[in-house]
Amino acid sequence: MIDSALLSKPYMALRLYNTLSGKIEEFHPLDGNRVRMYACGPTVYDYGHIGNFRTFIAVDLLYRFLRQSGYEVRYVMNITDVDDKIIRNSARDGVSVQQYTAKYIQAFFEDSAILSIEKPKFVRATEHINAMAEFIAKLEKKGYAYRTDDGSYYFRIAKFPAYGKLSKKDFAGMTDGARVDVDEYEKDSARDFALWKAPKPGEASWDTVIGPGRPGWHIECSVMSMEELGPSFDLHAGGEDLIFPHHENEIAQSESLSGQQFARHWFHARFLLVEGQKMSKSLGNFFTIRDLVLRGHKPSSIRWLLTQVPYRNQLNFTFDGLKSAASSVEKLRNFRFRLTSSQFPAGENPAMAQLAADTIARLKSSLEDDLNTAEAQAAIFDMLRKVNTALDAGEVRQADVKPMLEAISKFEEIFGVLNDDDQSKMRGVLEWARAEGRESEISPELLEIAGSPQLTDEKITEKVSEMEAARKSRNFKSSDAIRSELTAAGIIIENTKEGVRWRRR
Ligand code: AMP
Ligand code: ZN
């Protein structure tokens, strides 16, 4: 809903829900045109799952849309490469923390690329340990942190009365000094939390100004975000599970030290469900990106599905949904191909230029409305339907193509699914599965798509022209041979009113 006060303004600003205020607010950065934002990245103890990537894609869309809106964006994401689970697993496997995490950091970069997620600036926790120790030393000096007999440090939440302001929890009456030393804990637990954990036998630790040990998870994000973006910055993002305790604790640590507001805007993506249930390994509904590609699903379908539902709404991941996502992407790709590959009569049809301009305006207003991705997708599909009808009726002219492609490219700048690089990405997953000895998980569907010869768009266009030339000179043997070759490479050839068209399967 757009209210009339906003409509009367000469421009519209992005309106985003801010967890801190509990309201939708106009988003304006502190420093003119420059946005500084931070997202909590992966904890690299395993492959990322589709829930993680729902959140990362939601932030990716925000990042892309801010830039499309003309902002210069500094976007930092951390990699949590030390936490309770990592320490435990690396000790179990008898390897160093770095050795243990290297594989999953690499996998995270690959999965992000598979899903066409644009790269933020990455920072790693293990590269900032000294800065964390210094931060804790300063907190101790100011009376916000204390050391326990074993050499651990805790944050004294009784000293920070605003504790609970993000998660809207009332912690009045909490027991001063009650402590919790695990990184993740009960939602109603008002306890002094660990900033620094003393070394345990057999576990990794670092020698620092506050003694040996390792950082707690929450301090990592406070230190890295402030180091990269300053004590006060525009936006902090993550999945909704991070609101408490992680983000509440980040606020407490950072604001106690700086005396300034930490992040001004808090952006949280809602948790994803799978077939209506919470995703969990024990329910057998736990999927990594690679699991889905191994079953033969295209990266573009996965990305589409994960963007389909606005970030604050419940996204229910289903295999039916994945199939229909594939068909939506294919419709859009065909639509663009139809526009770029057909011949149109000279001239223009003003209705088409108007439609393109309206679509661009609708894309912008949908995304400005708390990133309403569903509405933006509806806008592009409305245009597709209307233009396809006009195309069938022969009402599209040469000059109409450019504004139409412009609307599509505005859409693509945000959604990133039209460029067809699925096959090479799937081939990468296929090779990974073979190298990891996971052949048994490779589906015939994946083999069919990834295993067919790889032809570039130019090569295909060239072959289609050759095929047409052969057919016109009645050399059917040759034209049939080219057609079979293209089919084997996963290319579908269609004869349409506007001529021969091709697309990838
Ligand atoms: P982690 O690797 O567990 O630190 O999580 C990385 C990001 O994924 C965090 O922002 C989490 O909030 C987010 N996340 C984890 N599970 C889900 C889920 N099921 N749906 C959406 N986001 C999630
Ligand atoms: Zn974090």
Short mmCIF file of C-alpha atoms and ligand atoms in Angstrom, two decimals:
data_model
loop_
_atom_site.label_atom_id
_atom_site.label_comp_id
_atom_site.label_asym_id
_atom_site.label_seq_id
_atom_site.Cartn_x
_atom_site.Cartn_y
_atom_site.Cartn_z
CA MET A 1 0.00 0.00 0.00
CA ILE A 2 1.34 3.39 -0.98
CA ASP A 3 0.05 6.26 1.13
CA SER A 4 -0.75 9.64 -0.39
CA ALA A 5 1.96 11.50 1.52
CA LEU A 6 4.58 9.35 -0.14
CA LEU A 7 2.97 9.68 -3.57
CA SER A 8 3.18 13.46 -3.42
CA LYS A 9 6.97 13.33 -3.10
CA PRO A 10 8.96 13.92 -6.29
CA TYR A 11 10.78 10.60 -5.87
CA MET A 12 10.19 7.43 -4.01
CA ALA A 13 12.71 6.05 -1.65
CA LEU A 14 13.33 2.47 -0.76
CA ARG A 15 11.09 1.47 2.13
CA LEU A 16 12.46 -1.38 4.20
CA TYR A 17 11.34 -3.09 7.36
CA ASN A 18 13.73 -2.33 10.20
CA THR A 19 13.75 -5.00 12.92
CA LEU A 20 15.09 -2.42 15.36
CA SER A 21 12.13 -0.05 15.07
CA GLY A 22 9.67 -2.82 14.19
CA LYS A 23 8.43 -0.67 11.29
CA ILE A 24 8.81 -0.11 7.60
CA GLU A 25 11.03 2.93 7.19
CA GLU A 26 12.45 4.96 4.37
CA PHE A 27 16.02 3.90 3.93
CA HIS A 28 18.55 6.73 3.71
CA PRO A 29 22.25 6.15 4.25
CA LEU A 30 24.22 8.25 6.73
CA ASP A 31 26.71 9.46 4.19
CA GLY A 32 24.94 10.91 1.12
CA ASN A 33 25.05 8.45 -1.68
CA ARG A 34 27.21 5.87 0.03
CA VAL A 35 25.71 2.82 1.68
CA ARG A 36 27.72 0.76 4.13
CA MET A 37 26.25 -2.64 4.85
CA TYR A 38 27.29 -5.84 6.54
CA ALA A 39 25.85 -9.33 6.36
CA CYS A 40 26.63 -12.23 8.65
CA GLY A 41 28.14 -14.84 6.38
CA PRO A 42 28.40 -18.60 6.63
CA THR A 43 29.85 -20.62 9.44
CA VAL A 44 32.09 -22.84 7.38
CA TYR A 45 31.86 -26.22 9.06
CA ASP A 46 29.82 -27.86 6.29
CA TYR A 47 28.28 -27.17 2.87
CA GLY A 48 25.71 -24.36 2.87
CA HIS A 49 22.04 -25.36 2.57
CA ILE A 50 19.16 -23.76 0.69
CA GLY A 51 18.02 -21.94 3.85
CA ASN A 52 21.40 -20.20 4.15
CA PHE A 53 21.22 -19.27 0.51
CA ARG A 54 17.72 -17.92 0.83
CA THR A 55 19.15 -15.35 3.20
CA PHE A 56 22.27 -14.67 1.12
CA ILE A 57 20.17 -14.21 -2.01
CA ALA A 58 17.80 -11.84 -0.19
CA VAL A 59 20.80 -9.68 0.73
CA ASP A 60 22.16 -10.04 -2.81
CA LEU A 61 18.90 -8.62 -4.18
CA LEU A 62 19.08 -5.73 -1.75
CA TYR A 63 22.69 -5.05 -2.78
CA ARG A 64 21.82 -5.19 -6.47
CA PHE A 65 18.79 -2.96 -6.04
CA LEU A 66 20.67 -0.34 -4.02
CA ARG A 67 23.23 -0.11 -6.78
CA GLN A 68 20.58 0.01 -9.48
CA SER A 69 19.02 2.88 -7.53
CA GLY A 70 22.27 4.82 -7.87
CA TYR A 71 23.96 4.17 -4.52
CA GLU A 72 27.59 3.35 -4.13
CA VAL A 73 27.54 0.34 -1.85
CA ARG A 74 30.26 -1.04 0.35
CA TYR A 75 29.03 -4.51 1.21
CA VAL A 76 31.03 -6.63 3.63
CA MET A 77 30.33 -10.22 4.57
CA ASN A 78 32.24 -12.20 7.15
CA ILE A 79 33.20 -15.79 7.05
CA THR A 80 32.93 -17.37 10.46
CA ASP A 81 35.91 -19.67 10.26
CA VAL A 82 36.17 -20.24 13.99
CA ASP A 83 33.30 -21.12 16.36
CA ASP A 84 32.26 -23.93 18.70
CA LYS A 85 31.36 -26.37 15.91
CA ILE A 86 34.50 -25.70 13.88
CA ILE A 87 36.74 -26.07 16.91
CA ARG A 88 35.00 -29.33 17.83
CA ASN A 89 35.10 -30.80 14.32
CA SER A 90 38.71 -29.86 13.62
CA ALA A 91 39.79 -31.35 16.96
CA ARG A 92 37.79 -34.50 16.15
CA ASP A 93 39.50 -34.81 12.74
CA GLY A 94 42.95 -33.96 14.14
CA VAL A 95 43.48 -31.08 11.69
CA SER A 96 43.99 -27.35 12.14
CA VAL A 97 41.04 -24.96 12.02
CA GLN A 98 42.36 -23.58 8.71
CA GLN A 99 42.70 -27.03 7.20
CA TYR A 100 39.24 -27.96 8.33
CA THR A 101 37.50 -24.86 6.97
CA ALA A 102 39.42 -24.45 3.67
CA LYS A 103 37.20 -26.94 1.86
CA TYR A 104 33.94 -25.33 2.99
CA ILE A 105 35.11 -21.79 2.30
CA GLN A 106 35.92 -22.86 -1.24
CA ALA A 107 32.55 -24.61 -1.51
CA PHE A 108 30.77 -21.50 -0.29
CA PHE A 109 32.44 -19.36 -2.95
CA GLU A 110 31.54 -21.91 -5.61
CA ASP A 111 27.93 -22.23 -4.47
CA SER A 112 27.56 -18.45 -4.39
CA ALA A 113 28.86 -18.28 -7.95
CA ILE A 114 26.53 -21.12 -9.01
CA LEU A 115 23.64 -19.01 -7.72
CA SER A 116 24.96 -15.84 -9.42
CA ILE A 117 25.35 -14.08 -6.09
CA GLU A 118 27.44 -10.95 -6.50
CA LYS A 119 30.60 -10.87 -4.43
CA PRO A 120 30.71 -8.75 -1.29
CA LYS A 121 34.02 -7.93 0.33
CA PHE A 122 34.81 -11.00 2.43
CA VAL A 123 36.51 -10.84 5.81
CA ARG A 124 37.59 -13.85 7.84
CA ALA A 125 37.38 -14.14 11.57
CA THR A 126 40.74 -15.91 11.95
CA GLU A 127 42.47 -12.93 10.32
CA HIS A 128 41.16 -10.53 12.98
CA ILE A 129 41.86 -12.36 16.22
CA ASN A 130 44.24 -9.72 17.60
CA ALA A 131 41.76 -6.95 16.91
CA MET A 132 39.14 -8.99 18.77
CA ALA A 133 41.40 -9.37 21.79
CA GLU A 134 42.09 -5.63 21.80
CA PHE A 135 38.39 -4.87 21.56
CA ILE A 136 37.75 -7.09 24.58
CA ALA A 137 40.59 -5.44 26.51
CA LYS A 138 38.93 -2.05 25.91
CA LEU A 139 35.55 -3.39 27.00
CA GLU A 140 37.16 -4.67 30.19
CA LYS A 141 38.73 -1.29 30.85
CA LYS A 142 35.34 0.36 30.52
CA GLY A 143 33.78 -2.16 32.90
CA TYR A 144 31.68 -3.98 30.31
CA ALA A 145 33.74 -7.15 30.32
CA TYR A 146 35.22 -9.29 33.05
CA ARG A 147 37.65 -12.12 33.22
CA THR A 148 36.88 -15.41 34.95
CA ASP A 149 39.39 -17.62 36.76
CA ASP A 150 40.05 -19.86 33.78
CA GLY A 151 41.01 -16.88 31.56
CA SER A 152 37.71 -16.53 29.69
CA TYR A 153 36.02 -13.14 29.28
CA TYR A 154 32.32 -12.36 29.50
CA PHE A 155 30.16 -9.40 28.61
CA ARG A 156 28.32 -7.94 31.62
CA ILE A 157 24.84 -7.35 30.23
CA ALA A 158 23.62 -5.64 33.40
CA LYS A 159 25.89 -2.73 32.37
CA PHE A 160 24.03 -2.29 29.10
CA PRO A 161 20.42 -1.37 29.94
CA ALA A 162 19.38 -1.28 26.28
CA TYR A 163 20.01 -5.04 26.07
CA GLY A 164 16.96 -6.57 24.36
CA LYS A 165 16.10 -3.58 22.17
CA LEU A 166 16.49 -5.48 18.91
CA SER A 167 14.76 -8.70 19.91
CA LYS A 168 12.18 -6.78 21.99
CA LYS A 169 12.87 -8.94 24.99
CA ASP A 170 12.41 -7.65 28.47
CA PHE A 171 15.35 -8.74 30.54
CA ALA A 172 14.43 -6.87 33.70
CA GLY A 173 15.03 -9.06 36.69
CA MET A 174 17.87 -11.01 35.19
CA THR A 175 20.50 -12.34 37.50
CA ASP A 176 23.66 -10.33 37.33
CA GLY A 177 26.62 -12.56 36.67
CA ALA A 178 24.76 -15.63 35.37
CA ARG A 179 26.86 -16.82 32.45
CA VAL A 180 26.58 -18.79 29.26
CA ASP A 181 29.66 -19.91 27.38
CA VAL A 182 28.21 -21.48 24.23
CA ASP A 183 27.80 -19.43 21.03
CA GLU A 184 24.15 -20.30 20.50
CA TYR A 185 21.73 -20.55 23.38
CA GLU A 186 18.12 -20.42 24.57
CA LYS A 187 16.00 -17.60 23.26
CA ASP A 188 14.97 -16.38 26.70
CA SER A 189 18.34 -16.62 28.27
CA ALA A 190 19.56 -13.30 29.67
CA ARG A 191 23.06 -14.25 30.59
CA ASP A 192 26.47 -12.74 30.39
CA PHE A 193 27.83 -14.21 27.21
CA ALA A 194 31.35 -15.30 26.35
CA LEU A 195 33.55 -12.81 24.53
CA TRP A 196 36.64 -14.94 24.77
CA LYS A 197 37.02 -18.60 25.67
CA ALA A 198 40.01 -19.95 27.51
CA PRO A 199 41.83 -22.78 25.73
CA LYS A 200 40.75 -26.36 26.31
CA PRO A 201 43.17 -29.28 25.86
CA GLY A 202 43.36 -30.39 22.24
CA GLU A 203 41.48 -27.36 20.92
CA ALA A 204 42.83 -24.52 18.80
CA SER A 205 43.78 -21.27 20.54
CA TRP A 206 45.58 -18.01 19.85
CA ASP A 207 48.03 -16.04 22.03
CA THR A 208 46.92 -12.45 22.45
CA VAL A 209 47.12 -9.39 24.71
CA ILE A 210 44.33 -10.80 26.87
CA GLY A 211 45.95 -14.21 27.08
CA PRO A 212 45.51 -17.44 25.13
CA GLY A 213 42.13 -18.58 23.86
CA ARG A 214 39.67 -18.02 21.06
CA PRO A 215 36.95 -15.49 20.34
CA GLY A 216 33.25 -16.04 20.91
CA TRP A 217 31.12 -15.88 17.78
CA HIS A 218 29.42 -12.56 18.52
CA ILE A 219 32.57 -10.53 19.01
CA GLU A 220 33.78 -11.57 15.56
CA CYS A 221 31.04 -9.66 13.77
CA SER A 222 31.27 -6.56 15.98
CA VAL A 223 34.99 -6.25 15.36
CA MET A 224 35.00 -6.97 11.64
CA SER A 225 32.00 -4.82 10.77
CA MET A 226 33.31 -1.82 12.71
CA GLU A 227 36.78 -2.23 11.31
CA GLU A 228 35.48 -2.29 7.74
CA LEU A 229 32.58 0.15 7.99
CA GLY A 230 33.19 2.35 11.03
CA PRO A 231 31.47 2.37 14.44
CA SER A 232 28.14 3.46 12.97
CA PHE A 233 26.94 2.18 9.61
CA ASP A 234 23.75 1.86 7.59
CA LEU A 235 22.55 -1.69 7.50
CA HIS A 236 23.21 -5.07 9.06
CA ALA A 237 21.67 -8.23 7.64
CA GLY A 238 21.18 -11.90 8.42
CA GLY A 239 18.58 -14.62 8.82
CA GLU A 240 15.87 -14.14 11.45
CA ASP A 241 17.46 -16.68 13.80
CA LEU A 242 20.34 -14.28 14.33
CA ILE A 243 18.22 -11.56 15.96
CA PHE A 244 18.77 -13.17 19.35
CA PRO A 245 21.31 -13.68 20.72
CA HIS A 246 23.82 -12.94 17.94
CA HIS A 247 22.72 -9.48 16.80
CA GLU A 248 21.54 -8.40 20.23
CA ASN A 249 25.03 -9.23 21.50
CA GLU A 250 26.73 -7.46 18.62
CA ILE A 251 24.80 -4.30 19.51
CA ALA A 252 25.71 -4.60 23.19
CA GLN A 253 29.43 -5.06 22.51
CA SER A 254 29.71 -2.41 19.83
CA GLU A 255 27.62 0.33 21.40
CA SER A 256 29.25 -0.17 24.81
CA LEU A 257 32.61 0.43 23.25
CA SER A 258 31.82 3.26 20.83
CA GLY A 259 29.01 5.04 22.65
CA GLN A 260 27.36 5.42 19.23
CA GLN A 261 24.54 3.66 17.46
CA PHE A 262 25.95 0.56 15.79
CA ALA A 263 23.91 -0.45 12.70
CA ARG A 264 20.97 1.87 12.02
CA HIS A 265 18.93 -0.55 10.02
CA TRP A 266 18.48 -4.26 10.71
CA PHE A 267 17.42 -6.50 7.83
CA HIS A 268 16.33 -10.08 8.59
CA ALA A 269 15.20 -12.75 6.14
CA ARG A 270 12.51 -15.17 7.26
CA PHE A 271 13.41 -18.81 7.69
CA LEU A 272 12.77 -21.13 4.79
CA LEU A 273 10.67 -24.28 5.14
CA VAL A 274 10.95 -27.40 3.00
CA GLU A 275 7.68 -29.03 1.91
CA GLY A 276 6.03 -27.22 4.83
CA GLN A 277 8.46 -28.38 7.48
CA LYS A 278 11.49 -27.06 9.24
CA MET A 279 14.52 -28.27 7.34
CA SER A 280 16.53 -30.84 9.23
CA LYS A 281 18.85 -33.69 8.49
CA SER A 282 16.78 -36.09 10.55
CA LEU A 283 13.63 -35.38 8.52
CA GLY A 284 15.53 -36.05 5.28
CA ASN A 285 14.48 -32.66 3.90
CA PHE A 286 17.85 -31.00 4.21
CA PHE A 287 19.32 -29.84 0.90
CA THR A 288 22.51 -28.20 -0.14
CA ILE A 289 22.74 -26.44 -3.50
CA ARG A 290 24.80 -29.35 -4.77
CA ASP A 291 22.17 -31.88 -3.69
CA LEU A 292 19.66 -30.15 -5.94
CA VAL A 293 21.99 -29.85 -8.91
CA LEU A 294 22.90 -33.54 -8.52
CA ARG A 295 19.20 -34.28 -8.95
CA GLY A 296 19.30 -32.39 -12.24
CA HIS A 297 17.86 -29.03 -11.17
CA LYS A 298 19.28 -25.96 -12.84
CA PRO A 299 20.96 -23.24 -10.77
CA SER A 300 18.71 -20.64 -12.39
CA SER A 301 15.60 -22.53 -11.20
CA ILE A 302 16.97 -22.64 -7.66
CA ARG A 303 17.80 -18.94 -7.68
CA TRP A 304 14.37 -18.11 -9.09
CA LEU A 305 12.59 -20.13 -6.44
CA LEU A 306 14.61 -18.51 -3.67
CA THR A 307 13.70 -15.02 -4.92
CA GLN A 308 10.05 -15.68 -5.57
CA VAL A 309 8.73 -14.92 -2.12
CA PRO A 310 9.54 -11.52 -0.56
CA TYR A 311 12.26 -11.90 2.06
CA ARG A 312 9.99 -11.33 5.07
CA ASN A 313 7.41 -13.91 4.00
CA GLN A 314 7.61 -17.59 4.62
CA LEU A 315 9.15 -19.35 1.66
CA ASN A 316 8.11 -22.95 1.37
CA PHE A 317 10.60 -24.81 -0.77
CA THR A 318 8.98 -27.65 -2.74
CA PHE A 319 10.04 -29.74 -5.71
CA ASP A 320 6.87 -28.72 -7.54
CA GLY A 321 7.88 -25.13 -6.94
CA LEU A 322 11.30 -25.87 -8.37
CA LYS A 323 9.74 -27.28 -11.53
CA SER A 324 7.54 -24.26 -12.01
CA ALA A 325 10.53 -22.00 -11.34
CA ALA A 326 12.32 -23.74 -14.21
CA SER A 327 9.40 -23.06 -16.49
CA SER A 328 9.24 -19.37 -15.48
CA VAL A 329 12.91 -18.90 -16.26
CA GLU A 330 12.51 -20.66 -19.56
CA LYS A 331 9.55 -18.47 -20.54
CA LEU A 332 11.57 -15.35 -19.85
CA ARG A 333 14.59 -16.62 -21.75
CA ASN A 334 12.42 -17.53 -24.73
CA PHE A 335 10.74 -14.18 -24.59
CA ARG A 336 14.04 -12.32 -24.74
CA PHE A 337 15.23 -14.61 -27.48
CA ARG A 338 12.10 -13.97 -29.48
CA LEU A 339 12.73 -10.25 -29.28
CA THR A 340 16.40 -10.45 -30.20
CA SER A 341 16.19 -13.04 -32.93
CA SER A 342 13.11 -11.98 -34.91
CA GLN A 343 12.88 -9.54 -37.81
CA PHE A 344 10.34 -6.74 -37.36
CA PRO A 345 8.97 -4.22 -39.80
CA ALA A 346 10.41 -0.69 -39.51
CA GLY A 347 8.69 1.89 -37.36
CA GLU A 348 7.37 1.92 -33.84
CA ASN A 349 4.23 1.13 -31.92
CA PRO A 350 3.84 3.76 -29.17
CA ALA A 351 1.81 1.34 -27.04
CA MET A 352 4.87 -0.91 -26.79
CA ALA A 353 7.19 1.92 -25.67
CA GLN A 354 4.61 2.88 -23.06
CA LEU A 355 4.34 -0.71 -21.87
CA ALA A 356 8.11 -0.92 -21.47
CA ALA A 357 8.25 2.38 -19.54
CA ASP A 358 5.37 1.29 -17.29
CA THR A 359 7.09 -2.01 -16.62
CA ILE A 360 10.35 -0.32 -15.61
CA ALA A 361 8.41 1.98 -13.26
CA ARG A 362 6.53 -0.96 -11.79
CA LEU A 363 9.72 -2.95 -11.22
CA LYS A 364 11.16 -0.01 -9.31
CA SER A 365 8.08 0.67 -7.21
CA SER A 366 7.69 -3.03 -6.33
CA LEU A 367 11.25 -3.31 -5.12
CA GLU A 368 11.02 -0.01 -3.28
CA ASP A 369 8.11 -1.54 -1.44
CA ASP A 370 10.23 -3.53 1.03
CA LEU A 371 11.76 -5.54 -1.84
CA ASN A 372 8.54 -7.02 -3.11
CA THR A 373 10.11 -9.52 -5.48
CA ALA A 374 6.84 -11.31 -6.19
CA GLU A 375 5.33 -8.09 -7.50
CA ALA A 376 8.42 -7.33 -9.62
CA GLN A 377 8.19 -10.77 -11.19
CA ALA A 378 4.49 -10.25 -11.84
CA ALA A 379 5.35 -6.98 -13.63
CA ILE A 380 7.78 -8.63 -16.03
CA PHE A 381 5.34 -11.46 -16.74
CA ASP A 382 2.53 -9.00 -17.47
CA MET A 383 4.78 -7.37 -20.02
CA LEU A 384 5.72 -10.76 -21.47
CA ARG A 385 2.09 -11.73 -21.96
CA LYS A 386 1.12 -8.43 -23.56
CA VAL A 387 4.13 -8.36 -25.87
CA ASN A 388 3.67 -11.98 -26.91
CA THR A 389 0.06 -11.18 -27.85
CA ALA A 390 1.28 -8.15 -29.84
CA LEU A 391 3.95 -10.29 -31.49
CA ASP A 392 1.40 -12.89 -32.54
CA ALA A 393 -0.78 -10.12 -33.97
CA GLY A 394 2.19 -8.63 -35.86
CA GLU A 395 1.97 -5.38 -33.91
CA VAL A 396 5.59 -5.05 -32.85
CA ARG A 397 7.95 -2.78 -34.80
CA GLN A 398 11.72 -2.52 -34.97
CA ALA A 399 12.01 0.48 -32.65
CA ASP A 400 9.96 -1.25 -29.94
CA VAL A 401 12.61 -3.85 -29.28
CA LYS A 402 15.10 -1.56 -27.54
CA PRO A 403 12.82 -0.26 -24.75
CA MET A 404 11.51 -3.77 -24.20
CA LEU A 405 15.02 -5.18 -23.83
CA GLU A 406 15.79 -2.34 -21.47
CA ALA A 407 12.95 -3.39 -19.17
CA ILE A 408 14.19 -6.98 -19.31
CA SER A 409 17.70 -5.93 -18.50
CA LYS A 410 16.56 -3.84 -15.48
CA PHE A 411 14.83 -6.96 -14.27
CA GLU A 412 17.86 -9.13 -14.96
CA GLU A 413 20.18 -6.76 -13.06
CA ILE A 414 18.27 -7.74 -9.93
CA PHE A 415 17.12 -11.30 -10.52
CA GLY A 416 20.10 -12.65 -12.48
CA VAL A 417 18.55 -15.72 -14.11
CA LEU A 418 18.33 -14.92 -17.82
CA ASN A 419 21.87 -15.51 -18.90
CA ASP A 420 22.03 -19.17 -19.65
CA ASP A 421 25.15 -20.51 -18.01
CA ASP A 422 23.38 -23.37 -16.25
CA GLN A 423 25.10 -26.05 -18.25
CA SER A 424 28.66 -25.10 -17.37
CA LYS A 425 27.74 -24.65 -13.70
CA MET A 426 26.11 -28.08 -13.65
CA ARG A 427 29.16 -29.55 -15.27
CA GLY A 428 31.22 -28.12 -12.40
CA VAL A 429 29.00 -29.91 -9.87
CA LEU A 430 29.22 -33.12 -11.88
CA GLU A 431 33.02 -32.97 -11.80
CA TRP A 432 32.99 -32.21 -8.08
CA ALA A 433 30.75 -35.21 -7.39
CA ARG A 434 33.08 -37.49 -9.33
CA ALA A 435 36.14 -36.14 -7.54
CA GLU A 436 34.43 -36.63 -4.16
CA GLY A 437 33.37 -40.20 -4.92
CA ARG A 438 29.70 -39.28 -4.92
CA GLU A 439 28.85 -40.82 -8.32
CA SER A 440 25.88 -42.67 -6.89
CA GLU A 441 24.13 -39.34 -6.34
CA ILE A 442 24.49 -38.20 -9.96
CA SER A 443 21.07 -38.35 -11.60
CA PRO A 444 20.43 -39.19 -15.26
CA GLU A 445 18.91 -35.69 -15.58
CA LEU A 446 22.17 -34.06 -14.53
CA LEU A 447 24.16 -36.28 -16.85
CA GLU A 448 21.90 -35.42 -19.73
CA ILE A 449 22.17 -31.67 -19.27
CA ALA A 450 25.76 -31.39 -18.12
CA GLY A 451 27.12 -34.20 -20.22
CA SER A 452 26.05 -32.89 -23.63
CA PRO A 453 28.67 -31.08 -25.68
CA GLN A 454 29.05 -27.44 -24.81
CA LEU A 455 28.35 -24.98 -27.61
CA THR A 456 28.59 -21.22 -27.29
CA ASP A 457 25.65 -19.05 -28.35
CA GLU A 458 27.67 -17.84 -31.37
CA LYS A 459 28.48 -21.37 -32.44
CA ILE A 460 24.84 -22.41 -32.19
CA THR A 461 23.65 -19.39 -34.17
CA GLU A 462 26.26 -20.20 -36.82
CA LYS A 463 25.12 -23.81 -37.02
CA VAL A 464 21.47 -22.82 -37.22
CA SER A 465 22.28 -20.51 -40.16
CA GLU A 466 24.21 -23.30 -41.87
CA MET A 467 21.26 -25.63 -41.30
CA GLU A 468 18.87 -23.09 -42.81
CA ALA A 469 21.12 -22.46 -45.79
CA ALA A 470 21.38 -26.21 -46.42
CA ARG A 471 17.61 -26.61 -46.19
CA LYS A 472 16.98 -23.71 -48.58
CA SER A 473 19.33 -25.22 -51.14
CA ARG A 474 17.40 -28.48 -50.61
CA ASN A 475 20.44 -30.27 -49.16
CA PHE A 476 18.26 -32.07 -46.61
CA LYS A 477 20.88 -34.61 -45.69
CA SER A 478 23.18 -31.88 -44.49
CA SER A 479 20.45 -29.85 -42.74
CA ASP A 480 19.21 -32.97 -40.93
CA ALA A 481 22.74 -33.80 -39.83
CA ILE A 482 23.21 -30.34 -38.32
CA ARG A 483 19.85 -30.55 -36.61
CA SER A 484 20.78 -33.90 -35.03
CA GLU A 485 24.09 -32.51 -33.88
CA LEU A 486 22.34 -29.57 -32.22
CA THR A 487 19.75 -31.82 -30.61
CA ALA A 488 22.51 -34.00 -29.17
CA ALA A 489 24.03 -30.85 -27.69
CA GLY A 490 20.77 -30.11 -25.90
CA ILE A 491 19.58 -27.42 -28.32
CA ILE A 492 15.93 -27.25 -29.22
CA ILE A 493 15.12 -25.88 -32.68
CA GLU A 494 11.73 -24.33 -33.31
CA ASN A 495 10.20 -23.06 -36.53
CA THR A 496 8.16 -19.95 -35.83
CA LYS A 497 6.43 -17.26 -37.86
CA GLU A 498 9.47 -15.06 -37.41
CA GLY A 499 11.87 -17.77 -38.56
CA VAL A 500 13.93 -20.49 -36.92
CA ARG A 501 14.61 -20.13 -33.20
CA TRP A 502 16.79 -22.11 -30.86
CA ARG A 503 17.00 -22.51 -27.12
CA ARG A 504 18.79 -24.70 -24.68
CA ARG A 505 16.99 -27.58 -23.09
P1 AMP B 1 25.18 -20.08 9.46
O1 AMP B 1 26.09 -20.65 8.42
O2 AMP B 1 24.47 -21.09 10.27
O3 AMP B 1 25.93 -19.08 10.33
O4 AMP B 1 24.06 -19.27 8.70
C1 AMP B 1 24.31 -18.40 7.63
C2 AMP B 1 23.09 -17.57 7.34
O5 AMP B 1 21.98 -18.40 6.93
C3 AMP B 1 22.58 -16.79 8.56
O6 AMP B 1 22.20 -15.49 8.15
C4 AMP B 1 21.36 -17.59 9.00
O7 AMP B 1 20.44 -16.77 9.66
C5 AMP B 1 20.82 -18.06 7.68
N1 AMP B 1 19.94 -19.26 7.76
C6 AMP B 1 20.18 -20.44 8.38
N2 AMP B 1 19.14 -21.30 8.22
C7 AMP B 1 18.21 -20.66 7.47
C8 AMP B 1 16.91 -20.99 6.97
N3 AMP B 1 16.34 -22.19 7.17
N4 AMP B 1 16.24 -20.06 6.24
C9 AMP B 1 16.80 -18.83 6.02
N5 AMP B 1 18.01 -18.46 6.45
C10 AMP B 1 18.73 -19.34 7.18
ZN ZN B 2 27.38 -12.13 12.56
#
